[in-house]
Amino acid sequence: NAGVMQNPRHLVRRRGQEARLRCSPMKGHSHVYWYRQLPEEGLKFMVYLQKENIIDESGMPKERFSAEFPKEGPSILRIQQVVRGDSAAYFCASSPGGSTNEKLFFGSGTQLSVL
Amino acid sequence: QKEVEQNSGPLSVPEGAIASLNCTYSDRVSQSFFWYRQYSGKSPELIMSIYSNGDKEDGRFTAQLNKASQYVSLLIRDSQPSDSATYLCAVKGRGGSQGNLIFGKGTKLSVKP
């Protein structure tokens, strides 16, 4: 029973490097969401994607951050030129889609540490 | 600014007692309400969802929603040490896309044996 799969579990990057976070949704789910959790802060919505489409990116920082969910393969959250403030836990969630009262199922997260 | 407020705790209850967790939200037109449990270093796990006023029971958990007062609560009966975790309240407003939930910072619950 494969849930939402995220990798890597931990990612260490130096300032200025790129970070790539991967997420494979639960089987049968076609909707993917990325959230960020800063220390002592709540989960913050970043972006909502369906296959090959960005539906809502209202929570994405305007620069350095991008997300995709290609026809084949996992969803990717990409952070270019990372800074220390990007250090956080990044959670991916998925849902089947088709309902306005969607229940989200979260992956184990990627802990990004920027040195 | 749409907000979800929770008491950060920690809320400490003895084993077997009822734990009561509260959450208030600012957006009056919010439609969907969720409670997630998050163990330290782990992912949030959906416990309950509630969409209409009143109570919704699932095992030892009861969610209560009062839209007029803009609060939602979670009761945990017969609390167990394994219930010790941070409980996150999440709200979906009418204007947001599906999955665009606003989370509170969470209430840390500690159940003492």
XYZ file of N, CA and C in Angstrom:
684
model
N 0.861 -1.191 0.000
C 0.000 0.000 0.000
C 0.889 1.229 0.000
N 1.154 1.748 -1.188
C 2.062 2.873 -1.289
C 1.298 4.152 -1.050
N 1.731 4.906 -0.052
C 1.155 6.208 0.177
C 1.859 7.234 -0.681
N 1.819 8.475 -0.237
C 2.524 9.541 -0.940
C 4.020 9.382 -0.655
N 4.790 9.286 -1.706
C 6.220 9.038 -1.557
C 7.000 10.297 -1.871
N 7.862 10.669 -0.939
C 8.717 11.845 -1.151
C 10.174 11.432 -1.001
N 10.996 12.015 -1.818
C 12.438 11.829 -1.654
C 13.197 13.029 -2.179
N 14.368 13.310 -1.621
C 14.947 12.553 -0.508
C 14.283 12.895 0.817
N 14.548 12.142 1.826
C 14.005 12.411 3.158
C 14.707 13.607 3.788
N 15.992 13.683 3.559
C 16.798 14.815 4.031
C 17.660 15.306 2.874
N 17.791 16.616 2.774
C 18.587 17.201 1.692
C 19.385 18.355 2.270
N 20.683 18.305 2.077
C 21.561 19.373 2.552
C 22.153 20.081 1.342
N 22.028 21.383 1.321
C 22.567 22.182 0.235
C 23.309 23.380 0.807
N 24.307 23.837 0.069
C 25.001 25.074 0.418
C 24.298 26.235 -0.261
N 24.442 27.396 0.318
C 23.827 28.591 -0.262
C 24.217 28.725 -1.735
N 23.231 29.030 -2.563
C 23.484 29.209 -3.993
C 23.264 27.973 -4.829
N 23.181 26.801 -4.194
C 22.940 25.564 -4.949
C 21.453 25.412 -5.257
N 21.159 24.388 -6.032
C 19.769 24.090 -6.375
C 19.281 22.904 -5.563
N 18.019 22.950 -5.182
C 17.394 21.823 -4.488
C 16.241 21.298 -5.333
N 16.193 19.986 -5.468
C 15.084 19.334 -6.201
C 14.423 18.335 -5.278
N 13.131 18.527 -5.054
C 12.370 17.669 -4.179
C 11.344 16.927 -5.024
N 11.204 15.629 -4.762
C 10.332 14.794 -5.600
C 9.161 14.249 -4.805
N 8.052 14.077 -5.510
C 6.840 13.573 -4.865
C 6.055 12.708 -5.835
N 5.771 11.486 -5.415
C 4.885 10.613 -6.189
C 3.588 10.463 -5.410
N 2.460 10.818 -6.018
C 1.190 10.759 -5.288
C 0.744 9.326 -5.033
N -0.260 9.204 -4.185
C -0.859 7.894 -3.932
C -1.445 7.352 -5.232
N -1.518 6.041 -5.325
C -2.093 5.413 -6.500
C -3.531 5.870 -6.661
N -3.864 6.290 -7.870
C -5.219 6.744 -8.133
C -5.440 8.230 -7.892
N -4.434 8.902 -7.349
C -4.545 10.334 -7.111
C -3.888 11.103 -8.253
N -4.583 12.133 -8.727
C -4.046 12.910 -9.835
C -3.784 14.363 -9.458
N -3.991 14.688 -8.181
C -3.808 16.064 -7.735
C -2.700 16.100 -6.691
N -1.796 17.017 -6.825
C -0.643 17.128 -5.938
C -0.562 18.545 -5.387
N -0.177 18.628 -4.120
C -0.058 19.915 -3.430
C 1.276 19.939 -2.691
N 1.909 21.086 -2.697
C 3.143 21.270 -1.930
C 2.895 22.275 -0.807
N 3.379 21.903 0.373
C 3.295 22.763 1.555
C 4.693 22.900 2.154
N 4.910 24.010 2.836
C 6.182 24.240 3.538
C 5.886 24.462 5.010
N 6.710 23.875 5.852
C 6.555 24.046 7.299
C 7.862 24.565 7.870
N 7.857 25.821 8.265
C 9.021 26.409 8.900
C 9.006 26.075 10.391
N 10.169 26.090 11.041
C 10.203 25.800 12.485
C 9.240 26.699 13.243
N 8.446 26.090 14.128
C 7.495 26.807 14.984
C 6.398 27.518 14.180
N 6.248 27.158 12.924
C 5.202 27.758 12.101
C 4.245 26.681 11.608
N 3.079 27.113 11.181
C 2.133 26.171 10.603
C 2.493 25.826 9.173
N 1.823 24.814 8.678
C 1.982 24.454 7.275
C 1.447 25.575 6.391
N 2.226 25.916 5.367
C 1.811 26.976 4.444
C 1.672 26.399 3.039
N 0.519 26.619 2.431
C 0.274 26.160 1.071
C 1.216 26.864 0.096
N 1.743 26.097 -0.847
C 2.603 26.683 -1.872
C 1.951 26.601 -3.253
N 1.632 25.380 -3.673
C 1.192 25.203 -5.050
C 0.338 23.954 -5.166
N -0.587 23.995 -6.146
C -1.477 22.875 -6.434
C -1.334 22.548 -7.919
N -1.069 21.277 -8.211
C -0.861 20.866 -9.598
C -1.704 19.637 -9.939
N -2.117 19.587 -11.183
C -2.610 18.362 -11.788
C -1.597 17.996 -12.872
N -1.778 16.875 -13.468
C -0.836 16.438 -14.496
C -0.652 17.529 -15.558
N 0.586 17.964 -15.684
C 1.013 18.940 -16.699
C 0.412 20.328 -16.518
N -0.288 20.574 -15.434
C -0.895 21.885 -15.230
C -0.675 22.396 -13.809
N -0.386 23.677 -13.703
C -0.368 24.354 -12.415
C -1.728 24.999 -12.235
N -2.447 24.591 -11.182
C -3.797 25.082 -10.969
C -3.802 26.323 -10.069
N -2.986 26.298 -9.026
C -2.970 27.397 -8.059
C -1.545 27.513 -7.519
N -0.892 28.605 -7.816
C 0.469 28.820 -7.305
C 0.510 30.058 -6.423
N -0.599 30.374 -5.805
C -0.703 31.608 -5.027
C 0.223 31.641 -3.812
N 0.693 30.491 -3.366
C 1.576 30.453 -2.210
C 3.046 30.335 -2.553
N 3.363 30.324 -3.818
C 4.754 30.170 -4.239
C 5.475 31.508 -4.191
N 6.678 31.553 -3.620
C 7.486 32.775 -3.733
C 7.680 33.128 -5.207
N 7.764 34.420 -5.476
C 7.790 34.877 -6.872
C 9.084 34.501 -7.589
N 10.150 34.356 -6.854
C 11.446 34.059 -7.472
C 12.022 32.774 -6.897
N 12.799 32.114 -7.687
C 13.643 30.960 -7.352
C 12.870 29.655 -7.183
N 11.581 29.710 -6.990
C 10.785 28.501 -6.752
C 9.971 28.159 -7.997
N 9.933 26.871 -8.331
C 9.081 26.420 -9.424
C 8.628 24.992 -9.127
N 7.534 24.607 -9.762
C 7.007 23.259 -9.551
C 6.459 22.746 -10.864
N 6.523 21.420 -11.002
C 5.966 20.788 -12.181
C 5.435 19.419 -11.809
N 4.514 18.938 -12.633
C 3.966 17.597 -12.458
C 3.794 17.049 -13.873
N 4.843 16.453 -14.418
C 4.815 16.025 -15.817
C 3.866 14.852 -16.040
N 3.609 14.602 -17.303
C 2.721 13.502 -17.672
C 3.227 12.175 -17.123
N 4.526 11.988 -17.198
C 5.146 10.796 -16.648
C 6.103 11.188 -15.526
N 6.092 10.465 -14.440
C 7.051 10.717 -13.374
C 6.483 11.543 -12.244
N 7.324 11.787 -11.243
C 6.854 12.470 -10.037
C 6.712 13.978 -10.236
N 6.070 14.585 -9.265
C 6.059 16.049 -9.208
C 7.396 16.511 -8.638
N 7.892 17.633 -9.138
C 9.170 18.186 -8.706
C 8.950 19.596 -8.182
N 9.475 19.856 -6.999
C 9.572 21.227 -6.486
C 11.038 21.617 -6.577
N 11.308 22.678 -7.288
C 12.680 23.098 -7.554
C 12.930 24.449 -6.906
N 14.023 24.531 -6.170
C 14.415 25.787 -5.537
C 15.814 26.129 -6.045
N 15.900 27.217 -6.762
C 17.195 27.646 -7.294
C 17.888 28.595 -6.319
N 19.197 28.563 -6.329
C 20.010 29.487 -5.532
C 19.504 29.571 -4.097
N 19.497 28.449 -3.426
C 18.910 28.379 -2.085
C 19.608 29.322 -1.125
N 18.808 29.823 -0.177
C 19.302 30.664 0.913
C 18.922 29.992 2.219
N 19.543 30.472 3.335
C 19.311 29.824 4.624
C 17.832 29.835 5.005
N 17.118 30.885 4.595
C 15.705 30.980 4.929
C 14.836 29.937 4.250
N 15.403 29.213 3.290
C 14.651 28.133 2.632
C 14.662 26.859 3.465
N 15.479 26.810 4.497
C 15.534 25.628 5.355
C 14.173 25.409 5.997
N 13.611 24.245 5.759
C 12.260 23.946 6.229
C 11.947 22.498 5.876
N 10.796 22.058 6.366
C 10.263 20.762 5.930
C 9.273 21.035 4.804
N 9.447 20.327 3.708
C 8.559 20.491 2.556
C 7.727 19.222 2.428
N 6.415 19.411 2.537
C 5.508 18.278 2.467
C 4.721 18.305 1.161
N 4.583 17.147 0.595
C 3.729 16.954 -0.557
C 2.470 16.227 -0.102
N 1.351 16.569 -0.680
C 0.098 15.871 -0.398
C -0.573 15.549 -1.723
N -1.448 14.563 -1.697
C -2.195 14.239 -2.911
C -3.651 13.972 -2.574
N -4.477 14.026 -3.584
C -5.901 13.740 -3.431
C -6.411 13.184 -4.755
N -7.550 12.493 -4.696
C -8.075 11.909 -5.936
C -8.550 12.959 -6.926
N -9.054 14.079 -6.425
C -9.587 15.106 -7.289
C -11.084 14.938 -7.489
N -11.725 15.964 -7.971
C -13.127 15.873 -8.317
C -14.085 16.308 -7.239
N -13.589 16.726 -6.101
C -14.477 17.143 -5.014
C -13.987 18.459 -4.437
N -14.937 19.294 -4.069
C -14.544 20.559 -3.453
C -14.152 20.375 -1.996
N -14.468 19.245 -1.429
C -14.099 18.968 -0.033
C -12.996 17.937 0.015
N -11.940 18.222 -0.712
C -10.872 17.250 -0.845
C -10.166 16.975 0.476
N -9.901 15.705 0.732
C -9.081 15.307 1.861
C -7.677 15.059 1.340
N -6.716 15.679 1.985
C -5.339 15.580 1.563
C -4.605 14.507 2.348
N -3.769 13.759 1.663
C -2.942 12.743 2.289
C -1.493 13.138 2.073
N -0.776 13.285 3.181
C 0.563 13.847 3.133
C 1.639 12.771 3.071
N 2.730 13.127 2.406
C 3.932 12.309 2.423
C 4.753 12.601 3.662
N 5.879 11.908 3.784
C 6.730 12.028 4.977
C 7.570 13.289 4.989
N 7.584 13.990 3.878
C 8.284 15.262 3.852
C 9.751 15.162 3.479
N 10.294 16.263 3.014
C 11.736 16.415 2.791
C 12.220 17.543 3.688
N 13.184 17.229 4.525
C 13.779 18.250 5.382
C 14.966 18.859 4.642
N 14.816 20.111 4.247
C 15.890 20.814 3.533
C 16.694 21.650 4.519
N 17.980 21.443 4.512
C 18.876 22.235 5.353
C 19.850 22.964 4.441
N 19.898 24.279 4.572
C 20.809 25.095 3.766
C 21.931 25.601 4.665
N 23.154 25.239 4.284
C 24.310 25.610 5.100
C 24.872 26.968 4.702
N -6.486 39.121 5.761
C -5.618 37.983 5.987
C -6.408 36.869 6.684
N -6.561 35.743 6.004
C -7.314 34.655 6.586
C -6.430 33.922 7.579
N -6.958 33.690 8.784
C -6.159 33.086 9.834
C -6.895 31.957 10.525
N -6.092 31.040 11.044
C -6.583 29.954 11.879
C -5.757 29.978 13.152
N -6.432 30.089 14.280
C -5.743 30.242 15.551
C -5.959 29.026 16.439
N -4.874 28.589 17.023
C -4.919 27.503 17.991
C -4.032 27.850 19.167
N -4.406 27.374 20.339
C -3.538 27.485 21.502
C -2.384 26.513 21.326
N -1.160 27.030 21.427
C -0.002 26.176 21.132
C 0.235 25.100 22.175
N -0.315 25.319 23.388
C -0.115 24.342 24.448
C 1.264 24.483 25.065
N 1.806 23.432 25.699
C 1.255 22.088 25.640
C 0.031 21.904 26.526
N -0.878 21.060 26.038
C -2.048 20.664 26.785
C -1.747 19.294 27.384
N -1.785 19.225 28.691
C -1.440 17.985 29.372
C -2.678 17.403 30.036
N -2.982 16.142 29.722
C -4.121 15.458 30.327
C -3.675 14.092 30.811
N -4.318 13.568 31.862
C -3.973 12.217 32.313
C -4.607 11.169 31.416
N -3.988 10.027 31.384
C -4.508 8.908 30.597
C -5.943 8.605 31.013
N -6.811 8.406 30.007
C -8.202 8.099 30.268
C -9.116 9.315 30.304
N -8.539 10.496 30.362
C -9.337 11.725 30.419
C -9.761 12.154 29.011
N -10.603 13.184 28.966
C -11.005 13.779 27.688
C -10.089 14.961 27.381
N -9.522 14.940 26.192
C -8.712 16.079 25.736
C -9.569 16.934 24.816
N -9.555 18.230 25.058
C -10.363 19.159 24.260
C -9.452 20.154 23.561
N -9.493 20.154 22.245
C -8.632 21.012 21.435
C -9.512 21.991 20.660
N -9.137 23.254 20.677
C -9.974 24.279 20.071
C -9.260 25.035 18.966
N -10.068 25.585 18.078
C -9.536 26.275 16.918
C -10.546 27.340 16.493
N -10.075 28.543 16.217
C -10.945 29.578 15.675
C -10.409 30.019 14.322
N -11.319 30.500 13.479
C -10.906 30.914 12.145
C -11.530 32.252 11.819
N -10.893 32.995 10.943
C -11.317 34.369 10.701
C -12.248 34.520 9.496
N -12.133 33.598 8.527
C -12.913 33.735 7.296
C -14.308 33.141 7.487
N -15.290 34.012 7.548
C -16.649 33.579 7.870
C -17.229 32.620 6.832
N -16.759 32.689 5.595
C -17.335 31.844 4.542
C -16.586 30.531 4.373
N -15.733 30.189 5.298
C -15.019 28.905 5.230
C -16.008 27.758 5.166
N -15.634 26.730 4.404
C -16.577 25.649 4.120
C -16.201 24.310 4.730
N -14.900 24.026 4.715
C -14.451 22.685 5.090
C -13.419 22.802 6.201
N -13.485 21.839 7.124
C -12.659 21.923 8.327
C -12.052 20.545 8.597
N -10.778 20.556 8.932
C -10.062 19.293 9.078
C -9.197 19.333 10.336
N -9.052 18.169 10.940
C -8.092 17.985 12.027
C -7.043 16.965 11.582
N -5.783 17.361 11.717
C -4.665 16.485 11.408
C -3.858 16.250 12.690
N -3.294 15.078 12.797
C -2.377 14.744 13.889
C -0.968 14.626 13.306
N -0.008 15.234 13.991
C 1.372 15.182 13.517
C 2.288 14.796 14.664
N 2.862 13.618 14.568
C 3.883 13.213 15.532
C 5.186 13.927 15.182
N 6.013 14.121 16.173
C 7.251 14.870 15.988
C 8.096 14.275 14.858
N 8.427 15.090 13.889
C 9.258 14.648 12.779
C 8.538 13.826 11.736
N 7.227 13.732 11.854
C 6.449 12.917 10.922
C 5.499 13.776 10.094
N 4.789 13.137 9.186
C 3.863 13.859 8.329
C 2.509 14.027 8.999
N 1.759 15.049 8.623
C 0.393 15.207 9.143
C -0.500 14.075 8.655
N -1.343 13.595 9.557
C -2.238 12.480 9.266
C -3.670 12.949 9.517
N -4.527 12.796 8.525
C -5.911 13.244 8.650
C -6.664 12.385 9.673
N -7.303 13.077 10.633
C -8.098 12.383 11.644
C -9.581 12.562 11.372
N -10.002 13.801 11.175
C -11.417 14.097 11.040
C -11.625 15.209 10.018
N -12.771 15.166 9.365
C -13.222 16.271 8.539
C -14.659 16.579 8.943
N -15.028 17.847 8.859
C -16.398 18.240 9.215
C -16.788 19.412 8.350
N -18.035 19.410 7.877
C -18.459 20.416 6.911
C -19.706 21.184 7.340
N -20.484 20.635 8.285
C -21.713 21.296 8.697
C -21.744 21.427 10.215
N -22.535 22.354 10.679
C -22.633 22.620 12.121
C -23.039 21.370 12.891
N -22.488 21.257 14.099
C -22.859 20.138 14.951
C -21.672 19.271 15.274
N -21.971 18.053 15.670
C -20.950 17.100 16.086
C -20.815 15.989 15.060
N -19.571 15.505 14.941
C -19.304 14.339 14.108
C -18.390 13.418 14.894
N -18.821 12.190 15.073
C -18.078 11.255 15.917
C -17.446 10.164 15.069
N -16.215 9.795 15.441
C -15.517 8.689 14.786
C -14.639 8.025 15.830
N -15.138 6.922 16.388
C -14.389 6.237 17.431
C -14.253 7.107 18.663
N -13.024 7.299 19.115
C -12.786 8.134 20.295
C -12.751 9.623 19.982
N -12.868 9.971 18.712
C -12.753 11.364 18.297
C -14.128 11.955 17.979
N -14.334 13.189 18.413
C -15.534 13.944 18.054
C -15.114 15.332 17.606
N -15.524 15.699 16.409
C -15.295 17.062 15.921
C -16.578 17.849 16.102
N -16.430 19.093 16.511
C -17.578 19.973 16.708
C -17.349 21.250 15.909
N -18.399 21.671 15.193
C -18.288 22.869 14.364
C -19.416 23.836 14.705
N -19.040 25.087 14.893
C -20.007 26.158 15.135
C -19.636 27.309 14.212
N -20.304 27.390 13.085
C -19.964 28.402 12.078
C -20.333 29.806 12.545
N -21.382 29.937 13.333
C -21.780 31.264 13.806
C -20.703 31.865 14.692
N -20.071 31.029 15.498
C -19.015 31.488 16.394
C -17.632 31.311 15.785
N -17.575 30.701 14.622
C -16.323 30.502 13.884
C -15.303 29.718 14.699
N -15.756 28.623 15.257
C -14.801 27.760 15.930
C -15.101 26.307 15.628
N -14.035 25.533 15.703
C -14.132 24.093 15.509
C -13.272 23.446 16.590
N -13.762 22.359 17.152
C -13.028 21.711 18.232
C -12.905 20.220 17.968
N -11.971 19.623 18.677
C -11.751 18.182 18.602
C -11.698 17.642 20.024
N -12.555 16.665 20.303
C -12.536 16.000 21.595
C -11.957 14.600 21.409
N -11.056 14.242 22.303
C -10.489 12.893 22.283
C -10.870 12.239 23.607
N -11.718 11.228 23.524
C -12.146 10.526 24.745
C -11.157 9.417 25.084
N -11.117 9.080 26.381
C -10.235 8.004 26.833
C -8.830 8.193 26.255
N -8.249 9.344 26.499
C -6.935 9.681 25.931
C -5.883 8.642 26.306
N -5.030 8.344 25.340
C -3.960 7.374 25.519
C -2.607 8.061 25.313
N -1.555 7.546 25.933
C -0.227 8.137 25.690
C 0.119 8.210 24.206
N -0.393 7.268 23.414
C -0.118 7.280 21.978
C -0.816 8.438 21.256
N -1.733 9.115 21.943
C -2.367 10.298 21.362
C -1.483 11.538 21.492
N -0.395 11.425 22.218
C 0.519 12.567 22.403
C 1.116 12.954 21.054
N 0.799 14.150 20.617
C 1.203 14.629 19.298
C 0.783 16.095 19.181
N 1.093 16.686 18.061
C 0.592 18.026 17.755
C -0.614 17.897 16.849
N -1.683 18.588 17.206
C -2.934 18.505 16.453
C -3.124 19.802 15.666
N -3.255 19.642 14.371
C -3.358 20.775 13.456
C -4.793 20.943 12.982
N -5.281 22.160 13.109
C -6.588 22.518 12.573
C -6.374 23.140 11.198
N -7.173 22.738 10.221
C -7.026 23.278 8.864
C -8.404 23.664 8.332
N -8.425 24.751 7.615
C -9.688 25.316 7.116
C -9.551 25.615 5.631
N -10.576 25.299 4.893
C -10.611 25.686 3.482
C -11.675 26.751 3.291
N -11.242 27.902 2.762
C -12.181 28.973 2.492
C -12.893 28.752 1.175
N -13.983 29.454 0.974
C -14.746 29.289 -0.256
C -13.952 29.773 -1.455
N -13.106 30.757 -1.266
C -12.413 31.321 -2.420
C -11.194 30.536 -2.873
N -10.627 29.747 -2.010
C -9.391 29.061 -2.356
C -9.632 27.848 -3.221
N -8.596 27.450 -3.954
C -8.700 26.231 -4.736
C -8.733 25.042 -3.789
N -9.206 23.916 -4.321
C -9.220 22.728 -3.471
C -7.799 22.401 -3.058
N -7.628 22.001 -1.825
C -6.303 21.679 -1.341
C -5.534 22.872 -0.827
N -6.031 24.059 -1.038
C -5.398 25.264 -0.498
C -5.975 25.496 0.889
N -5.401 24.780 1.839
C -5.874 24.834 3.210
C -5.052 25.819 4.025
N -5.724 26.450 4.972
C -5.033 27.322 5.918
C -4.912 26.559 7.225
N -3.675 26.356 7.651
C -3.408 25.582 8.856
C -3.115 26.493 10.034
N -3.578 26.070 11.213
C -3.105 26.681 12.440
C -1.720 26.149 12.771
N -1.092 26.741 13.778
C 0.261 26.321 14.160
C 0.255 25.036 14.966
N -0.934 24.627 15.400
C -1.038 23.359 16.102
C -1.040 23.485 17.610
N -1.690 22.526 18.259
C -1.693 22.405 19.714
C -0.982 21.115 20.077
N 0.016 21.237 20.933
C 0.760 20.064 21.370
C 0.035 19.415 22.538
N -0.324 18.155 22.373
C -1.029 17.398 23.405
C -0.082 16.388 24.031
N -0.087 16.340 25.356
C 0.700 15.357 26.080
C -0.244 14.580 26.995
N -0.305 13.268 26.814
C -1.141 12.402 27.638
C -0.226 11.646 28.595
N -0.406 11.895 29.882
C 0.470 11.306 30.907
C -0.081 9.975 31.388
N 0.764 8.935 31.419
C 0.287 7.616 31.902
C -0.087 7.684 33.387
